[in-house]
PDB file of C-alpha atoms in Angstrom:
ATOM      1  CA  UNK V   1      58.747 -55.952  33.714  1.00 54.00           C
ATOM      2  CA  UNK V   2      60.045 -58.982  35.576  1.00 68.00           C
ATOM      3  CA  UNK V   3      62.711 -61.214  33.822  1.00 65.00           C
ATOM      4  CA  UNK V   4      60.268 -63.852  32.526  1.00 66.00           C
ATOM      5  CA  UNK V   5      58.332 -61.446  30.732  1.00 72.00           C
ATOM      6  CA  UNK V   6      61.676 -60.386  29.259  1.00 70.00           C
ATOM      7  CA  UNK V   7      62.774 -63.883  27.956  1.00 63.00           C
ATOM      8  CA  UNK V   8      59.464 -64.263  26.770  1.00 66.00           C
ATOM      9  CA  UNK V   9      59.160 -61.798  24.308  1.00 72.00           C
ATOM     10  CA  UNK V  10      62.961 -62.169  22.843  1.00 72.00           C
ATOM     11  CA  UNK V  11      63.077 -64.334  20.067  1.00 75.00           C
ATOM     12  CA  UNK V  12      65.996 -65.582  17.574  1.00 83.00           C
ATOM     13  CA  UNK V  13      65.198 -65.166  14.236  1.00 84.00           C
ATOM     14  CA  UNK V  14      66.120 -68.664  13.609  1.00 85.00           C
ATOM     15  CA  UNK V  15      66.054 -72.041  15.624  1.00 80.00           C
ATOM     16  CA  UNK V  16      69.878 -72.507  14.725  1.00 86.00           C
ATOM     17  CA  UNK V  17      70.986 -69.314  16.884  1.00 90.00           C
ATOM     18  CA  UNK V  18      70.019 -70.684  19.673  1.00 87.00           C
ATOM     19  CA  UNK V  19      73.067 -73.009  19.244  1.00 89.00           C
ATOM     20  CA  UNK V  20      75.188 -70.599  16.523  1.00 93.00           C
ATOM     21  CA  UNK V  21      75.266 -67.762  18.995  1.00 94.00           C
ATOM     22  CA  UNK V  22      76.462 -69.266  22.085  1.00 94.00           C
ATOM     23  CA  UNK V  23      78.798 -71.348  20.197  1.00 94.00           C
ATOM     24  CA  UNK V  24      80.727 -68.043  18.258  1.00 96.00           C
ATOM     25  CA  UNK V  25      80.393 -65.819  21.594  1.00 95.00           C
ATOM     26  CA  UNK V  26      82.362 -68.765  23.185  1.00 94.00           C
ATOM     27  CA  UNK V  27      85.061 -68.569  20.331  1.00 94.00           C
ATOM     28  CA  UNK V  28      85.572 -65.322  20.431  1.00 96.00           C
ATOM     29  CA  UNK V  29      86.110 -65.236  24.740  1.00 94.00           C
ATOM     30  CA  UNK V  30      88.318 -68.611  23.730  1.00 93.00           C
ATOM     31  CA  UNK V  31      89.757 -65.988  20.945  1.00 94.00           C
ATOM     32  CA  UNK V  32      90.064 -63.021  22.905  1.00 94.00           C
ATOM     33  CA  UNK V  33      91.379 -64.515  25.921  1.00 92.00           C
ATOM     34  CA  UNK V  34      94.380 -66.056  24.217  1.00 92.00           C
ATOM     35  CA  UNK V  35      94.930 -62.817  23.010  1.00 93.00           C
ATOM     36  CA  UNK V  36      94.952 -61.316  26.181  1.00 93.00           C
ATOM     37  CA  UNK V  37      97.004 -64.083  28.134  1.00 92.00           C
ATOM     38  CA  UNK V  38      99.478 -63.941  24.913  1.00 91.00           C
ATOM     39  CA  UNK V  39      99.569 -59.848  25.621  1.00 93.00           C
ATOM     40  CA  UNK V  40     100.227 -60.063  29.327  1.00 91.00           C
ATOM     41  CA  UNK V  41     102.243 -63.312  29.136  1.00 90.00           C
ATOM     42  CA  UNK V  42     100.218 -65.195  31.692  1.00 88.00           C
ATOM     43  CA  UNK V  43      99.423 -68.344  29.358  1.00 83.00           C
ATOM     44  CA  UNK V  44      97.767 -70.995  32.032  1.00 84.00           C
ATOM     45  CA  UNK V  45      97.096 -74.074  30.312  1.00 85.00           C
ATOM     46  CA  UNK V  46      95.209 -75.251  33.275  1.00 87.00           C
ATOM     47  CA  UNK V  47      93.126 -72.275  32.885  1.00 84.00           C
ATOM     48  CA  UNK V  48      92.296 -72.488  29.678  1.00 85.00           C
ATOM     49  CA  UNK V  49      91.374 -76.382  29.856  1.00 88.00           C
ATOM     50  CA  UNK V  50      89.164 -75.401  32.461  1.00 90.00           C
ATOM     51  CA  UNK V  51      88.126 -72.390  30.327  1.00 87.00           C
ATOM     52  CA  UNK V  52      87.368 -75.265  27.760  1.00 90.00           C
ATOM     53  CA  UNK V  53      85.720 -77.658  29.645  1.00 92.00           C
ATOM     54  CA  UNK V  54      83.180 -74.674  30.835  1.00 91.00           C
ATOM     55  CA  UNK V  55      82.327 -73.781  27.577  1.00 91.00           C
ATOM     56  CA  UNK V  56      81.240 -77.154  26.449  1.00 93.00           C
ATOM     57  CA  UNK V  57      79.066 -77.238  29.616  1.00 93.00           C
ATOM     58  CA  UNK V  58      77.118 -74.088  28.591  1.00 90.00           C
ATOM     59  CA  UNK V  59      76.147 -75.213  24.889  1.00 90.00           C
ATOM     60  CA  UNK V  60      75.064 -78.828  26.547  1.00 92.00           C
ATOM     61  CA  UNK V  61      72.743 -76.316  29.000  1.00 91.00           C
ATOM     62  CA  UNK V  62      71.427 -74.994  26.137  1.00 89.00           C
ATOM     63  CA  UNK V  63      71.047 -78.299  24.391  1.00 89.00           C
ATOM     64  CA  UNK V  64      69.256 -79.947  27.880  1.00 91.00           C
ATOM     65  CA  UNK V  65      67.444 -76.650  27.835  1.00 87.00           C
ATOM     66  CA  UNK V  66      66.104 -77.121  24.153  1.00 85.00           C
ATOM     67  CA  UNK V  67      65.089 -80.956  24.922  1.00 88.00           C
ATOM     68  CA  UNK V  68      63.390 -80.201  27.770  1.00 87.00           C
ATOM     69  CA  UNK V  69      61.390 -77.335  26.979  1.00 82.00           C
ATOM     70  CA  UNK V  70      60.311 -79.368  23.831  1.00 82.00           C
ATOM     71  CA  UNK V  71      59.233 -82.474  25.595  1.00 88.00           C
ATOM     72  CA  UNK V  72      57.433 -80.266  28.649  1.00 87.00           C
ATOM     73  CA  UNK V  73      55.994 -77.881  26.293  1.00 80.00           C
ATOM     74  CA  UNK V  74      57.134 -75.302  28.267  1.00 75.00           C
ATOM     75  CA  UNK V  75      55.184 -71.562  28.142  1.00 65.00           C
ATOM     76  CA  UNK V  76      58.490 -70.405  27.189  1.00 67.00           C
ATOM     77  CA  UNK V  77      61.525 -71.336  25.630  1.00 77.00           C
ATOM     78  CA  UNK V  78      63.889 -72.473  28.013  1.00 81.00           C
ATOM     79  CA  UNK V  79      66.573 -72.653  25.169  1.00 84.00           C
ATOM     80  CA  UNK V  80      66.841 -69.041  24.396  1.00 85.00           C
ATOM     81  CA  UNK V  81      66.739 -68.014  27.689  1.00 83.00           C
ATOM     82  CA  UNK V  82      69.612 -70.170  27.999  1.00 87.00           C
ATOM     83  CA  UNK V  83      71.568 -69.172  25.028  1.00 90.00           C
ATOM     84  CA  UNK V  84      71.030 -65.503  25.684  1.00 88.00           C
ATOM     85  CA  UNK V  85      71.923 -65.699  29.257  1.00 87.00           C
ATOM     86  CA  UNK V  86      74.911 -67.152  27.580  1.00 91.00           C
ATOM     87  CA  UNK V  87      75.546 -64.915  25.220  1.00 92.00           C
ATOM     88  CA  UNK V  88      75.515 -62.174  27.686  1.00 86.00           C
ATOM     89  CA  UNK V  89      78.128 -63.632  30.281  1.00 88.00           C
ATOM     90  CA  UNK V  90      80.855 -64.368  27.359  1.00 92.00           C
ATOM     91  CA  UNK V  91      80.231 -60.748  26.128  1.00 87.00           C
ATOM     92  CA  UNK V  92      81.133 -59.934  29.805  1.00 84.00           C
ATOM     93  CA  UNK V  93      84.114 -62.105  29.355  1.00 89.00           C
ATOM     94  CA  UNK V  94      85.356 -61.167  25.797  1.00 91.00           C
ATOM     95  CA  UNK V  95      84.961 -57.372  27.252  1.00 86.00           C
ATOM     96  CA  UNK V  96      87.031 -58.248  30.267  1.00 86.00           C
ATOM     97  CA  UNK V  97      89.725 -59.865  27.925  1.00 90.00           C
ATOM     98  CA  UNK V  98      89.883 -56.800  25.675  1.00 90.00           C
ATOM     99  CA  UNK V  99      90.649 -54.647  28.621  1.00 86.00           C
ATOM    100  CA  UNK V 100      93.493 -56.870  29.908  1.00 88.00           C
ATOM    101  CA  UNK V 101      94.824 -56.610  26.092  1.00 90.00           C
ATOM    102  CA  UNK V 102      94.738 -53.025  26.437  1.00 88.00           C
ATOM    103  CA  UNK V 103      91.255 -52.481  24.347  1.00 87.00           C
ATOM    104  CA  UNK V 104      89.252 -49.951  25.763  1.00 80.00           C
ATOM    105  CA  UNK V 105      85.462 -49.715  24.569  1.00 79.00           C
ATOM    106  CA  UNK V 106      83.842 -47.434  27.177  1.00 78.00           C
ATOM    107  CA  UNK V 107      80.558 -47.318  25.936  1.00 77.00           C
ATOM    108  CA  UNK V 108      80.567 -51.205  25.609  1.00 74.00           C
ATOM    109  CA  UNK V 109      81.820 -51.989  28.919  1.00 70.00           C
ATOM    110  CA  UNK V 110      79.531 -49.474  30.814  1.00 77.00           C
ATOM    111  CA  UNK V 111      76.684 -51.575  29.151  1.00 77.00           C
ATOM    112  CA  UNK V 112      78.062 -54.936  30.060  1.00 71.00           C
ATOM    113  CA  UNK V 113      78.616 -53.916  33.692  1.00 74.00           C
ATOM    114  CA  UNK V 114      75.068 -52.711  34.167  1.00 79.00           C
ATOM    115  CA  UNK V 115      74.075 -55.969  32.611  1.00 74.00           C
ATOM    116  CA  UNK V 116      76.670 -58.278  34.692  1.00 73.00           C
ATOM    117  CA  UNK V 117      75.050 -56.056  38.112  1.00 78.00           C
ATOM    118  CA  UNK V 118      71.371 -56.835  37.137  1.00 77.00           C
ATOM    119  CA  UNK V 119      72.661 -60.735  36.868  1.00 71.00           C
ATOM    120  CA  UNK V 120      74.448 -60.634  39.911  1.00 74.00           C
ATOM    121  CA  UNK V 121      71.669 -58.853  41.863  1.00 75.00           C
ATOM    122  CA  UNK V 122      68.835 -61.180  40.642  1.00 66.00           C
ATOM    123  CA  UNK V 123      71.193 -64.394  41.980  1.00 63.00           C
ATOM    124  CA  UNK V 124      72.230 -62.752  44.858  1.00 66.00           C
ATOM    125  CA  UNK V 125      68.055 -62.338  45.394  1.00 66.00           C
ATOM    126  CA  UNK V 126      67.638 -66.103  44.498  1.00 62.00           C
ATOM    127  CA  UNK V 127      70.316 -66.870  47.346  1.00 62.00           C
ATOM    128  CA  UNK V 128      68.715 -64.595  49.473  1.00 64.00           C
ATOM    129  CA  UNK V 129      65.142 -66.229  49.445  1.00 59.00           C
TER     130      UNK V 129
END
């Protein structure tokens, strides 16, 4: 099963998660990571404004993402796609804060890895072709 077919048969229970989830996975990397840069004493204001300014650039992708795929009328939704390709890199980056804090979740990280590889595969593929 290719990765379309995969967005196209995940579905949010409710339009509002498309937006919700994205939005509290961000808080809790902004959450986590000032935990971890509090931890480790390596508070980069710089960083974190830029930390910041990304953030609000991934919920206006999945905003741009919901317009258009409402005004093309898309075969998919764009938006969820979006929001849980999201979802799944701030996961990757609250996991990554957790283990600079000194949290260790095996089982949890193992799973994010595999899932940070397939991403990185599939756009080192895109670059590729």
């Amino acid at each position: 099963m290719d990765a379309i077919e995969t967005l196209q048969q995940i579905h949010f229970t409710a339009p509002y998660w498309e937006f919700a989830l994205p939005c509290i996975s961000a808080g809790a990397d902004i959450i986590t990571g000032w935990i971890q840069a509090s931890i480790n004493g390596t508070w980069d204001s710089t960083k974190m404004r830029r930390g910041l300014y990304r953030k609000l650039g991934e919920i206006l992708v999945v905003v741009v993402a919901w317009v258009v795929g409402i005004a093309v009328a898309l075969p998919f939704d764009v938006a969820s796609a979006a929001a849980i390709y999201i979802v799944v890199m701030e996961c990757i980056s609250i996991m990554e804060n957790l283990d600079q804090a000194g949290v260790n979740i095996p089982f949890l990280k193992k799973l994010l890895k595999k899932a940070k590889n397939a991403i990185d595969t599939d756009e080192e593929e895109k670059t590729d072709a």
